[in-house]
mmCIF file of C-alpha atoms and ligand atoms in Angstrom:
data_model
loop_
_atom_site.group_PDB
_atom_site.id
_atom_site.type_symbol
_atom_site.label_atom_id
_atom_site.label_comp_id
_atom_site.label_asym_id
_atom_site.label_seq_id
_atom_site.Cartn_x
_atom_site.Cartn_y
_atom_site.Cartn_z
ATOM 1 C CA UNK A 1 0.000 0.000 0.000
ATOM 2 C CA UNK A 2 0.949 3.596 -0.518
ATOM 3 C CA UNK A 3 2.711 5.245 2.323
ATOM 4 C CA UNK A 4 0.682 8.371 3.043
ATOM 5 C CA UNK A 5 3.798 10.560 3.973
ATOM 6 C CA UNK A 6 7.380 10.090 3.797
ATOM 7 C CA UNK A 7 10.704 11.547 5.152
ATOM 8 C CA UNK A 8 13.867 10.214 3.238
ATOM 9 C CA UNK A 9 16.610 12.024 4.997
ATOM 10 C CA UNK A 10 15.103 15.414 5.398
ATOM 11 C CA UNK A 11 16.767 18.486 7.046
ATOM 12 C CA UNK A 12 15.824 21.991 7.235
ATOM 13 C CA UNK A 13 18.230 23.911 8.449
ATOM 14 C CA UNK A 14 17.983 27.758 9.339
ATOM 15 C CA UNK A 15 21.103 29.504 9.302
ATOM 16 C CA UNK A 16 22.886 27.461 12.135
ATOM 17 C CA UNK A 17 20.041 26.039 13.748
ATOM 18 C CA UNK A 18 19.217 22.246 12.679
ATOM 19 C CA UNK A 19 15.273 22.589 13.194
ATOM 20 C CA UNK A 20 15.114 19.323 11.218
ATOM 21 C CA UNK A 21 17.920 16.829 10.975
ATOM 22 C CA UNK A 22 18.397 13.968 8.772
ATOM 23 C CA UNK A 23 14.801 12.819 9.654
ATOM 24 C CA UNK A 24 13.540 9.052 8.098
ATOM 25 C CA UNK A 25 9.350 8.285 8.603
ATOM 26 C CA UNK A 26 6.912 6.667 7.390
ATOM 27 C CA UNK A 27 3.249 7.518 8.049
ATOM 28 C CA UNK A 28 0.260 4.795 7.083
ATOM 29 C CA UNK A 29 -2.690 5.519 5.439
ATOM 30 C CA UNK A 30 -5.736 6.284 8.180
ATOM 31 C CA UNK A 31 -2.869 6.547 10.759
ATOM 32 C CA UNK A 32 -3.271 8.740 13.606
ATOM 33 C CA UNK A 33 0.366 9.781 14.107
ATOM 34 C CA UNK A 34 1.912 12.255 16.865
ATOM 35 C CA UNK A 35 4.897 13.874 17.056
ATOM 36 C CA UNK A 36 5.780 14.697 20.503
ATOM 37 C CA UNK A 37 9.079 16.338 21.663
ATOM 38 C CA UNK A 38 9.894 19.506 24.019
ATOM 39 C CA UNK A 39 9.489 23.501 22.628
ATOM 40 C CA UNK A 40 11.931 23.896 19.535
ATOM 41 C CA UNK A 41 12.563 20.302 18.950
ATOM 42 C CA UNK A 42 11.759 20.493 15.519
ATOM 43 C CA UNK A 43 7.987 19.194 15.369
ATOM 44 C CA UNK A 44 6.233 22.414 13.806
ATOM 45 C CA UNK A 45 9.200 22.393 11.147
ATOM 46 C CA UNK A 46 7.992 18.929 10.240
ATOM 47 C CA UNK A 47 4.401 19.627 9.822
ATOM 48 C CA UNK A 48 5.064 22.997 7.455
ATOM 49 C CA UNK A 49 7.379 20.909 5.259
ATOM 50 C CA UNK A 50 4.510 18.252 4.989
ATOM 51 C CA UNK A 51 1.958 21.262 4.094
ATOM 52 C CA UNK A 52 4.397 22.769 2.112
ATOM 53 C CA UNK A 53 5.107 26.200 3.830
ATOM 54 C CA UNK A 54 8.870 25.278 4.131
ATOM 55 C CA UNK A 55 11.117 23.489 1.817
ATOM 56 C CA UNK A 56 13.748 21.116 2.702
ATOM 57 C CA UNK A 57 17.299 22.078 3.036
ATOM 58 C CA UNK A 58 17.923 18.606 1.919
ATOM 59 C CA UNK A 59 16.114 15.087 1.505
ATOM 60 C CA UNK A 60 12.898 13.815 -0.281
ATOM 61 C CA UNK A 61 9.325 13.812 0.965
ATOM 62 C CA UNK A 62 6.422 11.597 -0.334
ATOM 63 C CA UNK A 63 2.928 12.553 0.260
ATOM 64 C CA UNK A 64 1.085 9.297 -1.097
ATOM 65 C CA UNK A 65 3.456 8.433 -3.727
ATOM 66 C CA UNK A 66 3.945 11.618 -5.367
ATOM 67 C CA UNK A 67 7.305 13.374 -4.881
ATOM 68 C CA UNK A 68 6.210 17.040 -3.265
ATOM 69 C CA UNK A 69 9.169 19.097 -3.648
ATOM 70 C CA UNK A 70 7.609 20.664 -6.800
ATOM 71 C CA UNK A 71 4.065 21.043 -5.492
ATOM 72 C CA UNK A 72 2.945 24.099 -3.750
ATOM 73 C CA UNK A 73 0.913 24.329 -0.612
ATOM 74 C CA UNK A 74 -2.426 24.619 -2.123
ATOM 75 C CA UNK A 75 -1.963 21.690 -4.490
ATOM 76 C CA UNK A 76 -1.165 18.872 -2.009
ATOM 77 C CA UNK A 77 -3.939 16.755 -0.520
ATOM 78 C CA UNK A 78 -3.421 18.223 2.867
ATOM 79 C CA UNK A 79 -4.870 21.007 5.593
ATOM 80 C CA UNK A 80 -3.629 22.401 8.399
ATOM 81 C CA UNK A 81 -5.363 23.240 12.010
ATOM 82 C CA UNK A 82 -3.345 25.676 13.500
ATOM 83 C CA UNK A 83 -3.225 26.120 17.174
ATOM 84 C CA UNK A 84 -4.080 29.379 17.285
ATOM 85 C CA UNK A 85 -7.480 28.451 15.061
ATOM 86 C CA UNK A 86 -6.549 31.510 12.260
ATOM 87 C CA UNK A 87 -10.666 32.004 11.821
ATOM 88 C CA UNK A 88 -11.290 35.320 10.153
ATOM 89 C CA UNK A 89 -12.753 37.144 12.531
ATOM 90 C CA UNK A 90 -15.264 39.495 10.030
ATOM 91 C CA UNK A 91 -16.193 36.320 8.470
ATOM 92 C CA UNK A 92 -19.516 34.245 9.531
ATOM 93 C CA UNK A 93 -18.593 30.133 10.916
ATOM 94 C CA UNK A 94 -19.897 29.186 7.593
ATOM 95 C CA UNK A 95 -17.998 31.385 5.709
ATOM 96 C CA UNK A 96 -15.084 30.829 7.473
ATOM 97 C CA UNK A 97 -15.650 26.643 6.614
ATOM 98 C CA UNK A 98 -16.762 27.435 2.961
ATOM 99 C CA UNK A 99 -13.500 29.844 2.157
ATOM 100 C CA UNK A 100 -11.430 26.878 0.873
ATOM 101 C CA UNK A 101 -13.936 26.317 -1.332
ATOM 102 C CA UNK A 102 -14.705 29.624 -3.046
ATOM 103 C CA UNK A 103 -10.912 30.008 -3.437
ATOM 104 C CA UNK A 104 -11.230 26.375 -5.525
ATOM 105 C CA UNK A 105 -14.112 28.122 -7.308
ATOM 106 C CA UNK A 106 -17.296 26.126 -5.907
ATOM 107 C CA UNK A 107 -20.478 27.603 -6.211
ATOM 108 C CA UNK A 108 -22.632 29.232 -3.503
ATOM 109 C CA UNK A 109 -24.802 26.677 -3.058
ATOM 110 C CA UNK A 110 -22.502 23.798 -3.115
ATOM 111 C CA UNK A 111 -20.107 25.754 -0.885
ATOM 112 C CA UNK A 112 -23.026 25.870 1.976
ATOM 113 C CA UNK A 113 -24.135 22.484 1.554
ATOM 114 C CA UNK A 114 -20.433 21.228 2.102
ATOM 115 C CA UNK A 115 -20.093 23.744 5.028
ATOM 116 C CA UNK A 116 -23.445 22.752 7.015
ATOM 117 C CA UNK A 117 -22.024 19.046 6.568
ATOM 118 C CA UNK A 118 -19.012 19.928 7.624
ATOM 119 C CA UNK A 119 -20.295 22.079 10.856
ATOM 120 C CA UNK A 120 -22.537 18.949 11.347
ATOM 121 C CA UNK A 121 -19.320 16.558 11.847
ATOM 122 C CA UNK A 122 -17.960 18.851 14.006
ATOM 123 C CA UNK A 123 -21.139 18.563 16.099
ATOM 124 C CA UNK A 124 -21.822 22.356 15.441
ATOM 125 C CA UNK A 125 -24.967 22.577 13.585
ATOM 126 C CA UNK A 126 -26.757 25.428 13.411
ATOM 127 C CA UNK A 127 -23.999 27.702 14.399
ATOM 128 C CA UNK A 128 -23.236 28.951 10.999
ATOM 129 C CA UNK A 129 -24.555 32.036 11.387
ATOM 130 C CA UNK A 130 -22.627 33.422 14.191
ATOM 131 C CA UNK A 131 -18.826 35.162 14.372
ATOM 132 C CA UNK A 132 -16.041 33.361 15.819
ATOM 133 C CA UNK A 133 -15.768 35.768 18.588
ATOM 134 C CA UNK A 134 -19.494 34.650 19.884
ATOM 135 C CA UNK A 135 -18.024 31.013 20.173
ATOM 136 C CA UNK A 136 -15.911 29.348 22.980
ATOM 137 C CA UNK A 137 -12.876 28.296 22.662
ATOM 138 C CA UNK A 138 -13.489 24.863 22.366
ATOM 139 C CA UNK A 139 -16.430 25.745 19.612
ATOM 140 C CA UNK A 140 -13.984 27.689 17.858
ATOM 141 C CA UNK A 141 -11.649 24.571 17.486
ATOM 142 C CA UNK A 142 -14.305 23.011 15.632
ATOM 143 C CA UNK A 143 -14.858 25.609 13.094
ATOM 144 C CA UNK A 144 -11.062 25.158 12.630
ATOM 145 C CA UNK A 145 -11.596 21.456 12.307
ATOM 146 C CA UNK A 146 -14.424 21.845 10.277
ATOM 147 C CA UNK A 147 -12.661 24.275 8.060
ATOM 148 C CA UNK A 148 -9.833 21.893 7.445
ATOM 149 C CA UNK A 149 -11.913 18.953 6.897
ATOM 150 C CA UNK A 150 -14.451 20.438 4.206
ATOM 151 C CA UNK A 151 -11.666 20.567 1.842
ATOM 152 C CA UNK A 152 -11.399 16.517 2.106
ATOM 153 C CA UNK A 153 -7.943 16.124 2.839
ATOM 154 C CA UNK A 154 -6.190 13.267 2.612
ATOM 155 C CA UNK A 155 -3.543 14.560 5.321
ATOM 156 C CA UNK A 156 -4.722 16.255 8.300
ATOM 157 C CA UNK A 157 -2.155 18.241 10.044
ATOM 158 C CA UNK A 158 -2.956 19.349 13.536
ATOM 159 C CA UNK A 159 -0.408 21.692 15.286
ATOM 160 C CA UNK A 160 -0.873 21.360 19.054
ATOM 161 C CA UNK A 161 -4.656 22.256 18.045
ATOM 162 C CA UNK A 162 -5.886 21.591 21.779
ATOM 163 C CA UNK A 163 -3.350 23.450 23.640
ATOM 164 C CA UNK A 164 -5.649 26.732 24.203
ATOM 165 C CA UNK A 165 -8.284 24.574 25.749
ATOM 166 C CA UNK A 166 -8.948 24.178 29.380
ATOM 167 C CA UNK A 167 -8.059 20.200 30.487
ATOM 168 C CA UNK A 168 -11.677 19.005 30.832
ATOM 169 C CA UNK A 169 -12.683 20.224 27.322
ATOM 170 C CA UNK A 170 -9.491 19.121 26.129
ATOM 171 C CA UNK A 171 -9.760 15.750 27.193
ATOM 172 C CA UNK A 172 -13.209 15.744 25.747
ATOM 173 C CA UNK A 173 -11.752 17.034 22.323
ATOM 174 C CA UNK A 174 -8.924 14.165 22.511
ATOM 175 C CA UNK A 175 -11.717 11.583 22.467
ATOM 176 C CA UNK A 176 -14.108 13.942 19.689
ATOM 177 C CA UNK A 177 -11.086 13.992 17.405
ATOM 178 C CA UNK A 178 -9.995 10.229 17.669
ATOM 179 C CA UNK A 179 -13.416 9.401 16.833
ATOM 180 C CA UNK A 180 -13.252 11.791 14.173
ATOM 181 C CA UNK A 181 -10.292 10.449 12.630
ATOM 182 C CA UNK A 182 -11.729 6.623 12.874
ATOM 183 C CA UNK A 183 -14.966 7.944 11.492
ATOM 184 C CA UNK A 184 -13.095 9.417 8.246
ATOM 185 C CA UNK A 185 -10.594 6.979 8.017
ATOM 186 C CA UNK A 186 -8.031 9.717 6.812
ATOM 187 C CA UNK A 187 -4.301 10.771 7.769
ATOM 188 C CA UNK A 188 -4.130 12.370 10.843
ATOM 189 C CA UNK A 189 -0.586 14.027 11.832
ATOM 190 C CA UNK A 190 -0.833 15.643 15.250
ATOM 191 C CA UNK A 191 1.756 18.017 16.677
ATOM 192 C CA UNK A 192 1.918 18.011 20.525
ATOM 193 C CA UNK A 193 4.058 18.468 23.477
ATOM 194 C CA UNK A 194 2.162 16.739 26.109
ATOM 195 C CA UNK A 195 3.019 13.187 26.333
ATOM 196 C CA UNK A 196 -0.885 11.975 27.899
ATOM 197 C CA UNK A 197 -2.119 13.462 24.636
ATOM 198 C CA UNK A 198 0.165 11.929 22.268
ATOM 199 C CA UNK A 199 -0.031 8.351 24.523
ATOM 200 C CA UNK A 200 -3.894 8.773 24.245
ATOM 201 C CA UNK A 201 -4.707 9.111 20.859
ATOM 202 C CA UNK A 202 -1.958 8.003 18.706
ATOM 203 C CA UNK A 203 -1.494 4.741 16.827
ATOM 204 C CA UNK A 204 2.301 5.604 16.377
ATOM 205 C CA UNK A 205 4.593 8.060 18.521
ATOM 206 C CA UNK A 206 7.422 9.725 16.972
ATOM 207 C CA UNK A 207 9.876 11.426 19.953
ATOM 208 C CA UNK A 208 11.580 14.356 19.106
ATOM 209 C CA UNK A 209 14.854 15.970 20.355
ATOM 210 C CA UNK A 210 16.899 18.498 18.525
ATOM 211 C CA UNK A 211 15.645 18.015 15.085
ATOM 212 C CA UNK A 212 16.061 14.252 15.475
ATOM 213 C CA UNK A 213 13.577 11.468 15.732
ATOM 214 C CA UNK A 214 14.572 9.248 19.409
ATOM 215 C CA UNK A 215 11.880 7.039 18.629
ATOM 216 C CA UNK A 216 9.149 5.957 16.808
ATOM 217 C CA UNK A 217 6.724 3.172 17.586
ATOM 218 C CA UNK A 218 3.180 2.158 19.450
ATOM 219 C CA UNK A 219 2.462 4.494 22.821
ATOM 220 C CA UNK A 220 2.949 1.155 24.523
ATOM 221 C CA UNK A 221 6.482 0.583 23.285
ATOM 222 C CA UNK A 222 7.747 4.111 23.909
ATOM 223 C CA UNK A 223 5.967 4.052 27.506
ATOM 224 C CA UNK A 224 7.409 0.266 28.224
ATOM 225 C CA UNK A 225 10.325 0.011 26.011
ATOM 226 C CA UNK A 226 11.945 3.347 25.670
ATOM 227 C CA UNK A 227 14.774 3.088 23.388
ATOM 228 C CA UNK A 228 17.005 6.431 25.415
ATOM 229 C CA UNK A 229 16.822 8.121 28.778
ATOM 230 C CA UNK A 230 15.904 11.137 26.955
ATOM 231 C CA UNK A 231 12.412 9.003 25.942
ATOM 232 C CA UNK A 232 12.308 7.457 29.035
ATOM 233 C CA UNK A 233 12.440 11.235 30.959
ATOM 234 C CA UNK A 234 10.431 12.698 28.422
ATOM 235 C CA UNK A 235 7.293 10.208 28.173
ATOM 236 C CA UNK A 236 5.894 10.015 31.387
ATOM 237 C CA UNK A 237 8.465 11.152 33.713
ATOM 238 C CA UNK A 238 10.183 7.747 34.448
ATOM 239 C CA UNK A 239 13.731 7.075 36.761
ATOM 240 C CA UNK A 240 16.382 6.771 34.281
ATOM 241 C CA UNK A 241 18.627 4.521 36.798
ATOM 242 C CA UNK A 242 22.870 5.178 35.974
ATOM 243 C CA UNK A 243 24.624 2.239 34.305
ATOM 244 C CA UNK A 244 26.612 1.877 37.886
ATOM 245 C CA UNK A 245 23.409 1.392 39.937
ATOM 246 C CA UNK A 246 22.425 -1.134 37.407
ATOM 247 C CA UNK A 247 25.053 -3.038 37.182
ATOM 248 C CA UNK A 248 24.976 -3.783 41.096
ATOM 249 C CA UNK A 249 21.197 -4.709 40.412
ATOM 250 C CA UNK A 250 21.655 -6.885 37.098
ATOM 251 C CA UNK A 251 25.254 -7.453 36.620
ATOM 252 C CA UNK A 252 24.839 -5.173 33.216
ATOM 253 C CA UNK A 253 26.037 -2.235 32.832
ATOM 254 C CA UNK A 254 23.450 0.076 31.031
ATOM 255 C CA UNK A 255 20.967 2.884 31.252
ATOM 256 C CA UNK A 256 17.786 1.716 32.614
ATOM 257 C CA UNK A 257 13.999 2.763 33.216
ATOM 258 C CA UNK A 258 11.856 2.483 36.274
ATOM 259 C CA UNK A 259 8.342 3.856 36.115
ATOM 260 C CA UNK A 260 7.329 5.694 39.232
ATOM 261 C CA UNK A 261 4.150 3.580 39.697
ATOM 262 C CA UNK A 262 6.005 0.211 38.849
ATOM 263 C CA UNK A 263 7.841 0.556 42.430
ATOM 264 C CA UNK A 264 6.443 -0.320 45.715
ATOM 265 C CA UNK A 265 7.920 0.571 49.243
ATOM 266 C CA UNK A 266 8.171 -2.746 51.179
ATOM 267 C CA UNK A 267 10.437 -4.270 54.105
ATOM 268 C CA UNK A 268 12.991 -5.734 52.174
ATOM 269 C CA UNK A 269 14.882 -4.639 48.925
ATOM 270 C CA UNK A 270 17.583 -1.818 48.211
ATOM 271 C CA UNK A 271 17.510 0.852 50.582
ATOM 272 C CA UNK A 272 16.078 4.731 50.062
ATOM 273 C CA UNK A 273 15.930 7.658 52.125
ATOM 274 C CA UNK A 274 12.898 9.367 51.607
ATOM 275 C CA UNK A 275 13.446 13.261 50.488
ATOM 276 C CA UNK A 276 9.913 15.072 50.503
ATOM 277 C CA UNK A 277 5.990 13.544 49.759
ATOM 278 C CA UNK A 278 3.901 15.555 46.974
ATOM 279 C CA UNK A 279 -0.194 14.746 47.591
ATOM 280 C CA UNK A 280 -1.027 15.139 43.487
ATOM 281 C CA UNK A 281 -5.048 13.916 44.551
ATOM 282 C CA UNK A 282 -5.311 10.385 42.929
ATOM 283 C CA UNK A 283 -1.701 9.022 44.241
ATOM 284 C CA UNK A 284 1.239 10.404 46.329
ATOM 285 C CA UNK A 285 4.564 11.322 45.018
ATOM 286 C CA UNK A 286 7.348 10.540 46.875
ATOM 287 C CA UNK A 287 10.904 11.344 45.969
ATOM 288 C CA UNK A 288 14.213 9.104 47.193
ATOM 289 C CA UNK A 289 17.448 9.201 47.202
ATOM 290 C CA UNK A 290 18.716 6.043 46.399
ATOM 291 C CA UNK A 291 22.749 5.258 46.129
ATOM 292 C CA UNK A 292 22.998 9.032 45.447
ATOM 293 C CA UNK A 293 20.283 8.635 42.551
ATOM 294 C CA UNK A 294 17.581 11.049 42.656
ATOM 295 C CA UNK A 295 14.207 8.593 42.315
ATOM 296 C CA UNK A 296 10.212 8.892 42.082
ATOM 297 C CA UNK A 297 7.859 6.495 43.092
ATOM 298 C CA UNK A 298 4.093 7.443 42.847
ATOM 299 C CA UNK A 299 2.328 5.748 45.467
ATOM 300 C CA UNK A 300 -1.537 4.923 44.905
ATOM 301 C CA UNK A 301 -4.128 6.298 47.295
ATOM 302 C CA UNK A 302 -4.601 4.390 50.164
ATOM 303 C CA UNK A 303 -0.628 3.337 50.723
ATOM 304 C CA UNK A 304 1.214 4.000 53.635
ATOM 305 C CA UNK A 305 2.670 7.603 53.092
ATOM 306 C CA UNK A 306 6.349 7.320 54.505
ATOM 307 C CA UNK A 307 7.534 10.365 56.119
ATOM 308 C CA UNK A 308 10.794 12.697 55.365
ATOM 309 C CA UNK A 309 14.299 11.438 56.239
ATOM 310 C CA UNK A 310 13.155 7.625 56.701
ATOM 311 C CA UNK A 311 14.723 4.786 55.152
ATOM 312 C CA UNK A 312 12.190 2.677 52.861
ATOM 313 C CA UNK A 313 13.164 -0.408 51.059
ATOM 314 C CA UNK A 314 11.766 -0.845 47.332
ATOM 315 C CA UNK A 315 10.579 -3.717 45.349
ATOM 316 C CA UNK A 316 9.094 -3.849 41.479
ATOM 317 C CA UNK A 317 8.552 -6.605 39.117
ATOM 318 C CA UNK A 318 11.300 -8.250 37.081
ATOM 319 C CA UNK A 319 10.245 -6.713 34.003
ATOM 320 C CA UNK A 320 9.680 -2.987 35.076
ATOM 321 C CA UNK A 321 12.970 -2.489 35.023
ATOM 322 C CA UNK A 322 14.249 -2.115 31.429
ATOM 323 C CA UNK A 323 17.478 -1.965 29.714
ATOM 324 C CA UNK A 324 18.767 0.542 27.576
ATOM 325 C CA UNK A 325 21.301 -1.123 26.225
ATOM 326 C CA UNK A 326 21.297 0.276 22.560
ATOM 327 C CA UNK A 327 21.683 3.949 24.265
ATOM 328 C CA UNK A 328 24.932 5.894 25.186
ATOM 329 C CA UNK A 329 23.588 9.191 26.439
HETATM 330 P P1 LIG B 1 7.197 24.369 19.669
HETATM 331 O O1 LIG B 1 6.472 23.259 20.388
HETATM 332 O O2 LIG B 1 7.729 25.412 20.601
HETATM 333 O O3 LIG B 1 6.452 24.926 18.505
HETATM 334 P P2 LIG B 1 8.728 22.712 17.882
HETATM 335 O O4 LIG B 1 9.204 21.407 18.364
HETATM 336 O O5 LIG B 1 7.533 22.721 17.022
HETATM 337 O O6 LIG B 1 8.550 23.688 19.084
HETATM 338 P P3 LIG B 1 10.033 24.136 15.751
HETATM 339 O O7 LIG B 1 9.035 25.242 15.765
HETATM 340 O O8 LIG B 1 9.973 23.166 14.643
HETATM 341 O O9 LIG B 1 9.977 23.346 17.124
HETATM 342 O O10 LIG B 1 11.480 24.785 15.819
HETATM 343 C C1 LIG B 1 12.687 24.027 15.798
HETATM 344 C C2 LIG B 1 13.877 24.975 15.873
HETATM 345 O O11 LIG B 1 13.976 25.708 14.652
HETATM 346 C C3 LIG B 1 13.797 26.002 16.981
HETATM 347 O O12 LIG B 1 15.094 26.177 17.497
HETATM 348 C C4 LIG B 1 13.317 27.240 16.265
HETATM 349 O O13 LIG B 1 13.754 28.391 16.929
HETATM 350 C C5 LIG B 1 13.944 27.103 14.898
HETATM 351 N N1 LIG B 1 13.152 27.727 13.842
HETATM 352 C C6 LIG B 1 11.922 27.362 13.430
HETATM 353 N N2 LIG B 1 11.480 28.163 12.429
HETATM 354 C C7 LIG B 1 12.472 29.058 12.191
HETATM 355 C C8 LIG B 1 12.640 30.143 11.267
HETATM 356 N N3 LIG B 1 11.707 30.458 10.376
HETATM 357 N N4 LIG B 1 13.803 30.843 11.328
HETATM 358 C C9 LIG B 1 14.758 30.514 12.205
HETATM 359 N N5 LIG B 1 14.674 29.498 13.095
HETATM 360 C C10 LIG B 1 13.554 28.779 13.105
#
């Protein structure tokens, strides 16, 4: 089958700074793929060279077979939601949905009909009528979605489109738009910097650091099996444990993970002292200092909260702990 996008060794470099760097992916058709990664590690650079807005410094993308380096933003089969929405404000929600379409040269009665579909897959019909600035925030995202979707892309590119929403509608969005995306069966690529979001509704995770891809694979094998410390820090906070720590556990000598909730506090095991205790509501947070290592174990409600300065003994199951052995950083 046709991969739906494709990075062969693409860079984009500004001036000194690598925003891209020799970057290799492959995206399936009716994937819903995220790229995750900290504030300037290249993800928004990706997305614009998909759409078109930048050009490669070097290296080839595919956007379903066809070669795009010749093919300008308007011609490829792909739309953008920006995180910001971009709505024109003067502009009625339908006419903002239906302005894609005039520019392609629809008809105004064709344009509407398309719109009020549109609106209605967004669960927003009816609301055509009104100005963005009488909507919410999270109604607003919707005429962005909608906006994007009327023009029946084949790629949709979504840049962090949930960040301006408040984490209750957000969460609610995360489960709208993964419907969504199952419903239409086309090409989502989803820009975000929150690791719950990415884990939540992606088939496949790409990890980004400094214009590099760390990782790319299922949320369960970035979560479980992360392939770096940097992944292992980044997605979901784990202990990255020093190769001399466990080597005295395993005999190996190698980074390894330990997921705060995979360790409990029991009487026997290596020995901690306990630092400080963070109540975060549905589990406690305590932090140790083990061997010199700073470590996190989140303790579930109802445990016995240990108390500053005592020594606590930890335990986890064989296969929490994992091995970095491919990584050197
Ligand atoms: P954020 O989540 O903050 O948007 P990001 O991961 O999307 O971050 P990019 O926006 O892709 O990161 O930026 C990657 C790097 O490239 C950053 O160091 C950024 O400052 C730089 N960069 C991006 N666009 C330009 C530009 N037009 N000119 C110069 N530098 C740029």
């Amino acid at each position: 089958m046709t991969t739906a996008v494709r990075f062969r060794g693409v860079s984009r470099h500004f001036g000194n700074v690598k925003a891209v760097d020799r970057v290799d992916l492959e995206v399936a058709p009716s994937e819903f793929f995220a790229m995750l990664g900290p504030s300037g590690s290249g993800k928004t650079t990706c997305l614009r060279l998909i759409a078109g807005f930048e050009q490669p410094t070097s290296g080839e993308i595919e956007i379903f077979g066809a070669e795009s380096s010749r093919v300008p933003p308007y011609r490829r089969p792909v739309n953008t939601v920006f995180q910001d929405y971009a709505l024109f404000p003067h502009l009625s929600v339908t006419e903002n949905v239906a302005y894609g379409l005039m520019i392609k040269g629809l008809g105004k009665a064709e344009r509407r009909r398309a719109a009020e579909e549109a609106l209605e897959l967004v669960a927003l019909p009816g609301y055509g009528g009104r100005k963005p600035s009488d909507l919410s925030g999270g109604q607003r995202q919707r005429v962005a979605l909608a906006r994007a979707l009327v023009n029946k892309p084949k790629v949709l590119l979504l840049d962090e489109p949930l960040g301006a929403l408040d984490l209750k509608l957000r969460e609610a969005m995360q489960e709208e738009l993964k419907t969504l995306q199952r419903q239409l069966g086309i090409t989502f690529v989803f820009v975000t910097h929150d690791q719950g979001e990415a884990l939540s509704m992606a088939d496949r995770v790409a990890v980004f650091d400094q214009g590099k891809i760390q990782q790319i694979g299922s949320p369960e094998d970035i979560y479980d099996r992360p392939d770096t410390p940097f992944v292992a820090d980044f997605v979901g906070s784990s202990n990255v444990l020093h190769p001399e720590l466990v080597r005295k556990l395993t005999g190996k000598s190698a980074h390894a993970s330990l997921r705060p909730e995979a360790i409990r506090l029991t009487s026997e095991g290596p020995a901690a002292t306990v630092q400080s205790c963070a109540f975060l509501g549905s589990a406690t947070r305590v932090s140790l200092d083990w061997d010199g290592e700073q470590v996190a174990v989140l303790l579930p409600k109802g445990a016995e909260i240990p108390v500053p300065g005592q020594t606590v003994h930890l335990s986890w199951e064989a296969d929490a702990l994992y091995l970095m052995e491919g990584a050197n950083g």
